[in-house]
mmCIF file of C-alpha atoms in Angstrom:
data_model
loop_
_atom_site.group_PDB
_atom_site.id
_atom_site.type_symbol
_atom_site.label_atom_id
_atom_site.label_comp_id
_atom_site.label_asym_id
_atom_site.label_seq_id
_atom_site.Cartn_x
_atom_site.Cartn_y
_atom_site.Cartn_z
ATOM 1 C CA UNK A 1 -10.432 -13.064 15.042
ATOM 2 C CA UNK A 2 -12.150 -16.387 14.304
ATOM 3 C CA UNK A 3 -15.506 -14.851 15.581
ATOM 4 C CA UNK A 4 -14.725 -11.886 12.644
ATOM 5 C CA UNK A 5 -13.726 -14.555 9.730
ATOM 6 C CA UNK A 6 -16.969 -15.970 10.974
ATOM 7 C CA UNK A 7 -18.857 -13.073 9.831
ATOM 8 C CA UNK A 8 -17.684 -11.752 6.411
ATOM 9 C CA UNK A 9 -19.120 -13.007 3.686
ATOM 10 C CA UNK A 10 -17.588 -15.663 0.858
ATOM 11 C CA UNK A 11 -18.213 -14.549 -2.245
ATOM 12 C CA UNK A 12 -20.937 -17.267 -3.653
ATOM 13 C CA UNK A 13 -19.540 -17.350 -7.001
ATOM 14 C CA UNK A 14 -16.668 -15.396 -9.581
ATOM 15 C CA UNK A 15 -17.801 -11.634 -9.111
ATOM 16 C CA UNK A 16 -16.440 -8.484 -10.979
ATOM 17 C CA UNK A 17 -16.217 -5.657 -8.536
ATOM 18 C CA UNK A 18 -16.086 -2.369 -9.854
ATOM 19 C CA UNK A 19 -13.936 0.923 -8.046
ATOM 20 C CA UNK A 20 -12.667 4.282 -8.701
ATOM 21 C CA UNK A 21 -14.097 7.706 -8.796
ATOM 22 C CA UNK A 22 -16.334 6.625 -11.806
ATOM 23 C CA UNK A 23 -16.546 2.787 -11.302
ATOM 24 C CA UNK A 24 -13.607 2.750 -13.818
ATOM 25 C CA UNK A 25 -11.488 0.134 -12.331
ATOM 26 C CA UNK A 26 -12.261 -3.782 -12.011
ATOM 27 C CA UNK A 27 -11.088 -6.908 -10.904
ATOM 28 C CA UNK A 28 -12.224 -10.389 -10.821
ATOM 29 C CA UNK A 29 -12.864 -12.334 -7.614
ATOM 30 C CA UNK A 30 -12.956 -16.188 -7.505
ATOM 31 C CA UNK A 31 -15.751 -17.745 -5.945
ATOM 32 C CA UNK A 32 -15.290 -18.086 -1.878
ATOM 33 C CA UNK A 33 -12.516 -15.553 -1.779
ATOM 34 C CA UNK A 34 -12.967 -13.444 1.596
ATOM 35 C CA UNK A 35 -13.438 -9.656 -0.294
ATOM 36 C CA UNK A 36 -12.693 -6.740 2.133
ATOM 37 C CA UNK A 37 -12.332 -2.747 1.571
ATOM 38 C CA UNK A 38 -9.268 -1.040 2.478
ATOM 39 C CA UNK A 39 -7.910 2.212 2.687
ATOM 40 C CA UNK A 40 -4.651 2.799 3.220
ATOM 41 C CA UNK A 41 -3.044 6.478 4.772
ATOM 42 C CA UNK A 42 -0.333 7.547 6.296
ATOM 43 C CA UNK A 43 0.530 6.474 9.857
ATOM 44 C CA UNK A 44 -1.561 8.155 12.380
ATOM 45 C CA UNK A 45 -3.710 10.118 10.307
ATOM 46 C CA UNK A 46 -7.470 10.443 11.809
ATOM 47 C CA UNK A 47 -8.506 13.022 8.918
ATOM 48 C CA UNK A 48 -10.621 10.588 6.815
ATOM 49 C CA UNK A 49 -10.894 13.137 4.012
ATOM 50 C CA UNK A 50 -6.912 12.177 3.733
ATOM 51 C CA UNK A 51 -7.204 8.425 3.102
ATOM 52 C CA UNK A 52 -7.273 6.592 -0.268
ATOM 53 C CA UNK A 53 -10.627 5.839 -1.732
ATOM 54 C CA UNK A 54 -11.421 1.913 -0.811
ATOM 55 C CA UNK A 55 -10.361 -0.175 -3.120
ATOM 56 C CA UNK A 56 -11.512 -4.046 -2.660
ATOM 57 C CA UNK A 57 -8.809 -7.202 -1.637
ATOM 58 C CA UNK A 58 -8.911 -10.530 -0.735
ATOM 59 C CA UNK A 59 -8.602 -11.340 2.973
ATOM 60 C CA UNK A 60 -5.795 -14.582 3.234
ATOM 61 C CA UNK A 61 -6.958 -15.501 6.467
ATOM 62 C CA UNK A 62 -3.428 -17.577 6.582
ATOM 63 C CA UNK A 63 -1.577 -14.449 6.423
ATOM 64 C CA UNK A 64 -0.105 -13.734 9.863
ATOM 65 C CA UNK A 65 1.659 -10.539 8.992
ATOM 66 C CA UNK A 66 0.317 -7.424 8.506
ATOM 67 C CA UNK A 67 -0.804 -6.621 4.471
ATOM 68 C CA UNK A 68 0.599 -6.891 1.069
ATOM 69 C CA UNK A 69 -0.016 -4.388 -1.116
ATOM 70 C CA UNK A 70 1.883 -4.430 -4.957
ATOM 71 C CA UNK A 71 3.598 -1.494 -5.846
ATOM 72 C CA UNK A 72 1.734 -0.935 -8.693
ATOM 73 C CA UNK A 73 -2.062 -1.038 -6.512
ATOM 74 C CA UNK A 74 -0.417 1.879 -4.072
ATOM 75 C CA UNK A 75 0.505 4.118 -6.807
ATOM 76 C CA UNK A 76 -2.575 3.648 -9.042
ATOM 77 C CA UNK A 77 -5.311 1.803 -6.850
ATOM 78 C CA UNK A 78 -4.648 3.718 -3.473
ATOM 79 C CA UNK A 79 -2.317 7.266 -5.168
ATOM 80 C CA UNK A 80 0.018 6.831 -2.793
ATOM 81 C CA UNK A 81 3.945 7.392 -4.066
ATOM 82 C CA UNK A 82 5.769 4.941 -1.866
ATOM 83 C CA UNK A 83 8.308 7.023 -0.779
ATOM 84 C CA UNK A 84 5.623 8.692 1.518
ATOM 85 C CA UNK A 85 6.091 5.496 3.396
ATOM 86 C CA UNK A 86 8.720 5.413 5.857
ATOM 87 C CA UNK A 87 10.673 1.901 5.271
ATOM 88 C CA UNK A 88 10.529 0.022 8.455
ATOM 89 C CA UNK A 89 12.313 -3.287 7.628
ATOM 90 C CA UNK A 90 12.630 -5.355 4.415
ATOM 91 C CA UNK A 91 11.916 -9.077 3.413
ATOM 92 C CA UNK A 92 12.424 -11.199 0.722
ATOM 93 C CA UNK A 93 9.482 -12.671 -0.848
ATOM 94 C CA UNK A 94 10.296 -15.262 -3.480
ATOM 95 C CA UNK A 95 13.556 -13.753 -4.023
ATOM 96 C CA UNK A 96 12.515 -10.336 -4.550
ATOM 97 C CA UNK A 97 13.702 -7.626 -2.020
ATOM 98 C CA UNK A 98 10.216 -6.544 -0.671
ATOM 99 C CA UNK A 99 10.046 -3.156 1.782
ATOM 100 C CA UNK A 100 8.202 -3.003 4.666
ATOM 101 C CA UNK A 101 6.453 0.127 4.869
ATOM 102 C CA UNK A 102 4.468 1.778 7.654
ATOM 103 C CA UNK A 103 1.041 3.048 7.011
ATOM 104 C CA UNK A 104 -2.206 2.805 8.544
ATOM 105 C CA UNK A 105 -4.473 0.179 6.569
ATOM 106 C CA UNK B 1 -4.794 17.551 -22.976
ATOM 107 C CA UNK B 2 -7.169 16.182 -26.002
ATOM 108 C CA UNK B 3 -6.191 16.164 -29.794
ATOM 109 C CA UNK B 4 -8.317 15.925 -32.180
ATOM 110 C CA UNK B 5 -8.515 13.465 -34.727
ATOM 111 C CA UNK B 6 -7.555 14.978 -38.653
ATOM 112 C CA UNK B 7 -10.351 14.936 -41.211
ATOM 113 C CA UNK B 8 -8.610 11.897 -42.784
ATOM 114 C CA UNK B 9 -8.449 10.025 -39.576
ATOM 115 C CA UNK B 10 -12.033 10.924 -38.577
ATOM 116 C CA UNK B 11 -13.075 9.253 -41.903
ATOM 117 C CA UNK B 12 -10.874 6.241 -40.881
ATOM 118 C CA UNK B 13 -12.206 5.711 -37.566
ATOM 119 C CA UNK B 14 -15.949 6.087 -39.085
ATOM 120 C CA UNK B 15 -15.604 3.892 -41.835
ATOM 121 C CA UNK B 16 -14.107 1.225 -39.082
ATOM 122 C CA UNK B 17 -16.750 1.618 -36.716
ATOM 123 C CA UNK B 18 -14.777 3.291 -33.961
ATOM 124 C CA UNK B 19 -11.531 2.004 -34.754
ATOM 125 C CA UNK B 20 -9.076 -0.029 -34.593
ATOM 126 C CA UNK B 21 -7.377 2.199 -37.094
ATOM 127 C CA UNK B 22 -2.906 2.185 -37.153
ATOM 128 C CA UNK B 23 -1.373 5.359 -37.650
ATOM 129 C CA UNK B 24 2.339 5.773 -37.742
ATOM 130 C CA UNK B 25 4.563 8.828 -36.706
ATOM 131 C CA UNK B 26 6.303 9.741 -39.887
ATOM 132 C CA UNK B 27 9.380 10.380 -37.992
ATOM 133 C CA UNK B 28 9.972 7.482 -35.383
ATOM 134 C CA UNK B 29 8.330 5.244 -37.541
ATOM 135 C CA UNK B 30 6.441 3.790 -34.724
ATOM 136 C CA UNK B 31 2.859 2.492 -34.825
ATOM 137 C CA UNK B 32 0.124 2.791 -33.184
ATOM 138 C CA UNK B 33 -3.747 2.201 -32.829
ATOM 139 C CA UNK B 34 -6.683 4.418 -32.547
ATOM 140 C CA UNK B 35 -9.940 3.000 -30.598
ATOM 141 C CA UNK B 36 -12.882 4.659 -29.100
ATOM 142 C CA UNK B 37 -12.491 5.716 -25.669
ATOM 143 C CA UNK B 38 -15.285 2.968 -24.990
ATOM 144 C CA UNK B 39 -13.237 0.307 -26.389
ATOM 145 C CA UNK B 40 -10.273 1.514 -24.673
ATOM 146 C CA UNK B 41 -11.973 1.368 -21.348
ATOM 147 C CA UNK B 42 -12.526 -2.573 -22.356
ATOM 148 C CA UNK B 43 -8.991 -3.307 -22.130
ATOM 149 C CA UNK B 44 -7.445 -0.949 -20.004
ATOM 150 C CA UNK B 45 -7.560 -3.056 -17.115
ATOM 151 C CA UNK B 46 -5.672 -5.883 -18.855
ATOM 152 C CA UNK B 47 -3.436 -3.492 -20.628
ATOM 153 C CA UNK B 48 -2.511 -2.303 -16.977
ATOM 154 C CA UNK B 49 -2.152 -5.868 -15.770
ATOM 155 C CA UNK B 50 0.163 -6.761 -18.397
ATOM 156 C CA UNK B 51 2.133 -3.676 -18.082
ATOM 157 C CA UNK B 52 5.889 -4.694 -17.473
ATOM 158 C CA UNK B 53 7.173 -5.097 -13.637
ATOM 159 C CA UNK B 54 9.514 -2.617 -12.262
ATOM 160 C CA UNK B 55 13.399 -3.849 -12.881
ATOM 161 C CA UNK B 56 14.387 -6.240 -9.607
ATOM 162 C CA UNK B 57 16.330 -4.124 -7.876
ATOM 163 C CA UNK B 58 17.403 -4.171 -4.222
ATOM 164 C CA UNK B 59 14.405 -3.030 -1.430
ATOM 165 C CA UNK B 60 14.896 1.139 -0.528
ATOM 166 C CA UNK B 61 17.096 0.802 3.245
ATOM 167 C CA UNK B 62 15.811 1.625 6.397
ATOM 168 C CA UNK B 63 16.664 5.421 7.146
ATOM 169 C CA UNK B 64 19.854 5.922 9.779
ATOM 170 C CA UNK B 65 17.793 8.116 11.154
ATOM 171 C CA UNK B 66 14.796 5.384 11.400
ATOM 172 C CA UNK B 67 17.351 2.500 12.647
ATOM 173 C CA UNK B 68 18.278 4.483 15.061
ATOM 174 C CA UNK B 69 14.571 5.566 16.429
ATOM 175 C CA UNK B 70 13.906 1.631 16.525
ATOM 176 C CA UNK B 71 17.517 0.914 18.061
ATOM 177 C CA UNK B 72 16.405 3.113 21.239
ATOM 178 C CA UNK B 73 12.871 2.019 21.296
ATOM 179 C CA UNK B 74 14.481 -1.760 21.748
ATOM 180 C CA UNK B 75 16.608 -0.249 23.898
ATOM 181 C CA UNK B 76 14.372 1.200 26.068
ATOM 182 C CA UNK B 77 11.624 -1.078 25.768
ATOM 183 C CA UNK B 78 12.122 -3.283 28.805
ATOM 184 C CA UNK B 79 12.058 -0.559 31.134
ATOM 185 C CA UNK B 80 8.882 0.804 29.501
ATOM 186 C CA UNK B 81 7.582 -2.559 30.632
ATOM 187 C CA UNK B 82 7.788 -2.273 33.822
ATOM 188 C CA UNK B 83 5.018 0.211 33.851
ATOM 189 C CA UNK B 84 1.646 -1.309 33.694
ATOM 190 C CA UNK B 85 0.162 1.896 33.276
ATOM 191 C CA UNK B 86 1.986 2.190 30.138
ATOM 192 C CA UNK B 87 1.210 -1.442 28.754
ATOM 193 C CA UNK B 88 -0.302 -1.452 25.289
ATOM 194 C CA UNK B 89 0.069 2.738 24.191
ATOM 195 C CA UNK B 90 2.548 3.527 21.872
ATOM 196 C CA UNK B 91 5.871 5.048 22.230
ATOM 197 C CA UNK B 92 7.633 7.327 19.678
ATOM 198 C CA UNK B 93 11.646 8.143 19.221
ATOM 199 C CA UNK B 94 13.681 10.287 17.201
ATOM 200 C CA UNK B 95 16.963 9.123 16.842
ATOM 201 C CA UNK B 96 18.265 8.414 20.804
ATOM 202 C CA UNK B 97 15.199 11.227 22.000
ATOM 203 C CA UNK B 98 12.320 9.659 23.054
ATOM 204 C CA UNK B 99 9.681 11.887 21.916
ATOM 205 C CA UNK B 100 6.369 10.575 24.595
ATOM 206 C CA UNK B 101 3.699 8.287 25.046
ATOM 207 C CA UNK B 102 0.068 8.041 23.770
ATOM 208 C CA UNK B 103 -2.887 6.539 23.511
ATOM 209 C CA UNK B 104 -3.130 6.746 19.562
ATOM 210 C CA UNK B 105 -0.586 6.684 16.777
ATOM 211 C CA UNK B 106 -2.224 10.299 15.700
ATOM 212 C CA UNK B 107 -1.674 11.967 19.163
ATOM 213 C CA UNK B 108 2.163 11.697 18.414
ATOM 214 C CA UNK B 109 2.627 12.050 14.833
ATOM 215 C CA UNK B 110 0.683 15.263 15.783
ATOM 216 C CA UNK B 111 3.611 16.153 18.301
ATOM 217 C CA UNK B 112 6.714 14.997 16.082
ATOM 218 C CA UNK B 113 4.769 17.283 12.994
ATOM 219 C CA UNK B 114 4.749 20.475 15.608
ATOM 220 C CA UNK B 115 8.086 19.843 16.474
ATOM 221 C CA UNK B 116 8.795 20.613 12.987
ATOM 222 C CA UNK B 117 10.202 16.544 12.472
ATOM 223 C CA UNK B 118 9.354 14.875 8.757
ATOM 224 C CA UNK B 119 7.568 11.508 8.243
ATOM 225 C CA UNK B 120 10.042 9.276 8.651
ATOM 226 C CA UNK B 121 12.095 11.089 11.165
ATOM 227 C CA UNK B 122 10.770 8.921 13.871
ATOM 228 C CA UNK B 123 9.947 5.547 14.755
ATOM 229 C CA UNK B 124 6.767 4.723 17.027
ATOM 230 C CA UNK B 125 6.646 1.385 18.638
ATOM 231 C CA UNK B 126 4.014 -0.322 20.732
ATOM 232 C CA UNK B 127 4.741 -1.201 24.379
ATOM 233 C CA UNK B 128 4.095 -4.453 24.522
ATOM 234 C CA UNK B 129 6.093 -7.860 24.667
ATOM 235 C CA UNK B 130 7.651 -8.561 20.908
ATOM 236 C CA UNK B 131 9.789 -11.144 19.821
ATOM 237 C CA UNK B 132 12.203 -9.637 17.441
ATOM 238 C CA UNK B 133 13.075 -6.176 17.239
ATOM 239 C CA UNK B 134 11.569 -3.828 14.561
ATOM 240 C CA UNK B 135 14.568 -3.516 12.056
ATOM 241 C CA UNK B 136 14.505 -7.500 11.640
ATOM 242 C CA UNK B 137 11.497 -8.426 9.329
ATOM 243 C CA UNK B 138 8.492 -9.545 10.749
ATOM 244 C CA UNK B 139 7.467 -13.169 10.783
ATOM 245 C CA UNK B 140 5.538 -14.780 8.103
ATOM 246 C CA UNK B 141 3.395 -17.630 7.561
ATOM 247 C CA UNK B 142 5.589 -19.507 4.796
ATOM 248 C CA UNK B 143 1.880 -21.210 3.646
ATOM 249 C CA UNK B 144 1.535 -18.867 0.538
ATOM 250 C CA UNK B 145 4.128 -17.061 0.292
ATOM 251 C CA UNK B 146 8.383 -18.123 -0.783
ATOM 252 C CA UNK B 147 9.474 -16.090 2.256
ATOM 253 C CA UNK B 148 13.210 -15.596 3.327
ATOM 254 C CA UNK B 149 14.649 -13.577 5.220
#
């Protein structure tokens, strides 16, 4: 893991980073934030014409547990409906019920 | 679906340079603005940002169905142990059946989809030492995050 950290690149300075079909989304990275590409599918699925497109996220390298992912970024940034997702477990993150869903990042 | 503007908004919009221009429905009363699509594309992002959060409301439950699948994996997990051969493919369950073992997550979703079973029908576990069962929520760094269980 540390020899992977090792390799990506911090971002050198506040960058806008443009997604979408068209380049019609953005978001702003801070300077030295750890930007990665994800995809997100359902479980098991090795057809990679059935994936999201990538959309980019910040890597918390302090993060032991799997990915976080709002609501709002699976139905719009990835168009997945969550109810696609099987519910695994559930946790509460500061105070709010959160589901654990399973999917292949 | 695209309207098109009325002669007397066209004018509007020109004479404004592209807008903002407020119209109001005549019937609800309620107002609102006309920009180029341009403009429009400006803001969307933060109009998205700042649209309002879902209502709190309590997490969806974990499926009988899925409890159960992850009751008999935990069950059955020890034994599954014992193999070496076995150590570090998956296993997948539906309900108290256990379905097989692979290699890959996608060589049994394939199986449990031919067996005519739905997404979330069955549960599919890695064999492989774990400290809590899958039903309880997984353990989090507390570092960033307010995290209770």
């Amino acid at each position: 893991m540390t020899r992977i950290l090792n390799r990506l690149p911090l971002l050198p300075r506040q960058e806008t980073v443009s997604f979408g079909k068209q380049d019609e989304r953005t978001v702003v990275f801070s300077r030295d934030s750890l930007l990665v590409w994800l995809s997100v599918g359902l479980r098991g699925e090795d057809d990679p014409r059935r994936l999201s497109p990538p959309f980019p996220a910040v890597l918390d390298s302090g993060n032991t547990c799997e990915a976080y992912l709002h609501e709002h970024h699976l139905v719009h940034w990835a168009g997945i409906r969550p109810a696609l997702l099987a519910v695994l477990t559930s946790k509460r993150i500061n105070e709010v019920p959160v589901p654990f869903r399973e999917a292949d990042v | 679906m695209t309207l098109e503007l009325t002669e007397q908004q066209r004018q509007q919009v020109t004479e404004h340079g592209g807008g903002p221009v407020e119209v109001v429905d005549p019937v609800s009363r309620r107002g609102y603005v006309l920009i180029a699509k341009e403009q429009y594309e400006r803001v969307r992002a933060v109009l998205e940002a700042a649209a309002p959060a879902p209502p709190a409301e309590a997490a969806p439950a974990v499926s009988p169905l899925m409890l159960r699948s992850q009751q008999a994996y935990w069950r059955e997990l020890p034994e599954l142990l014992k193999d070496g051969k076995l150590h570090r493919q998956r296993v997948c369950y539906h309900g108290d059946q256990r379905i097989g073992t692979a290699r890959t997550d996608a060589e049994l979703v394939r199986r449990c989809l031919r067996l005519g079973l739905q997404r979330g029908d069955f549960y599919i576990g890695w064999i492989e030492e774990r400290p809590t069962p899958p039903w309880e929520p997984p353990d989090v760094e507390e570092s960033l995050f307010d995290v209770t269980d």
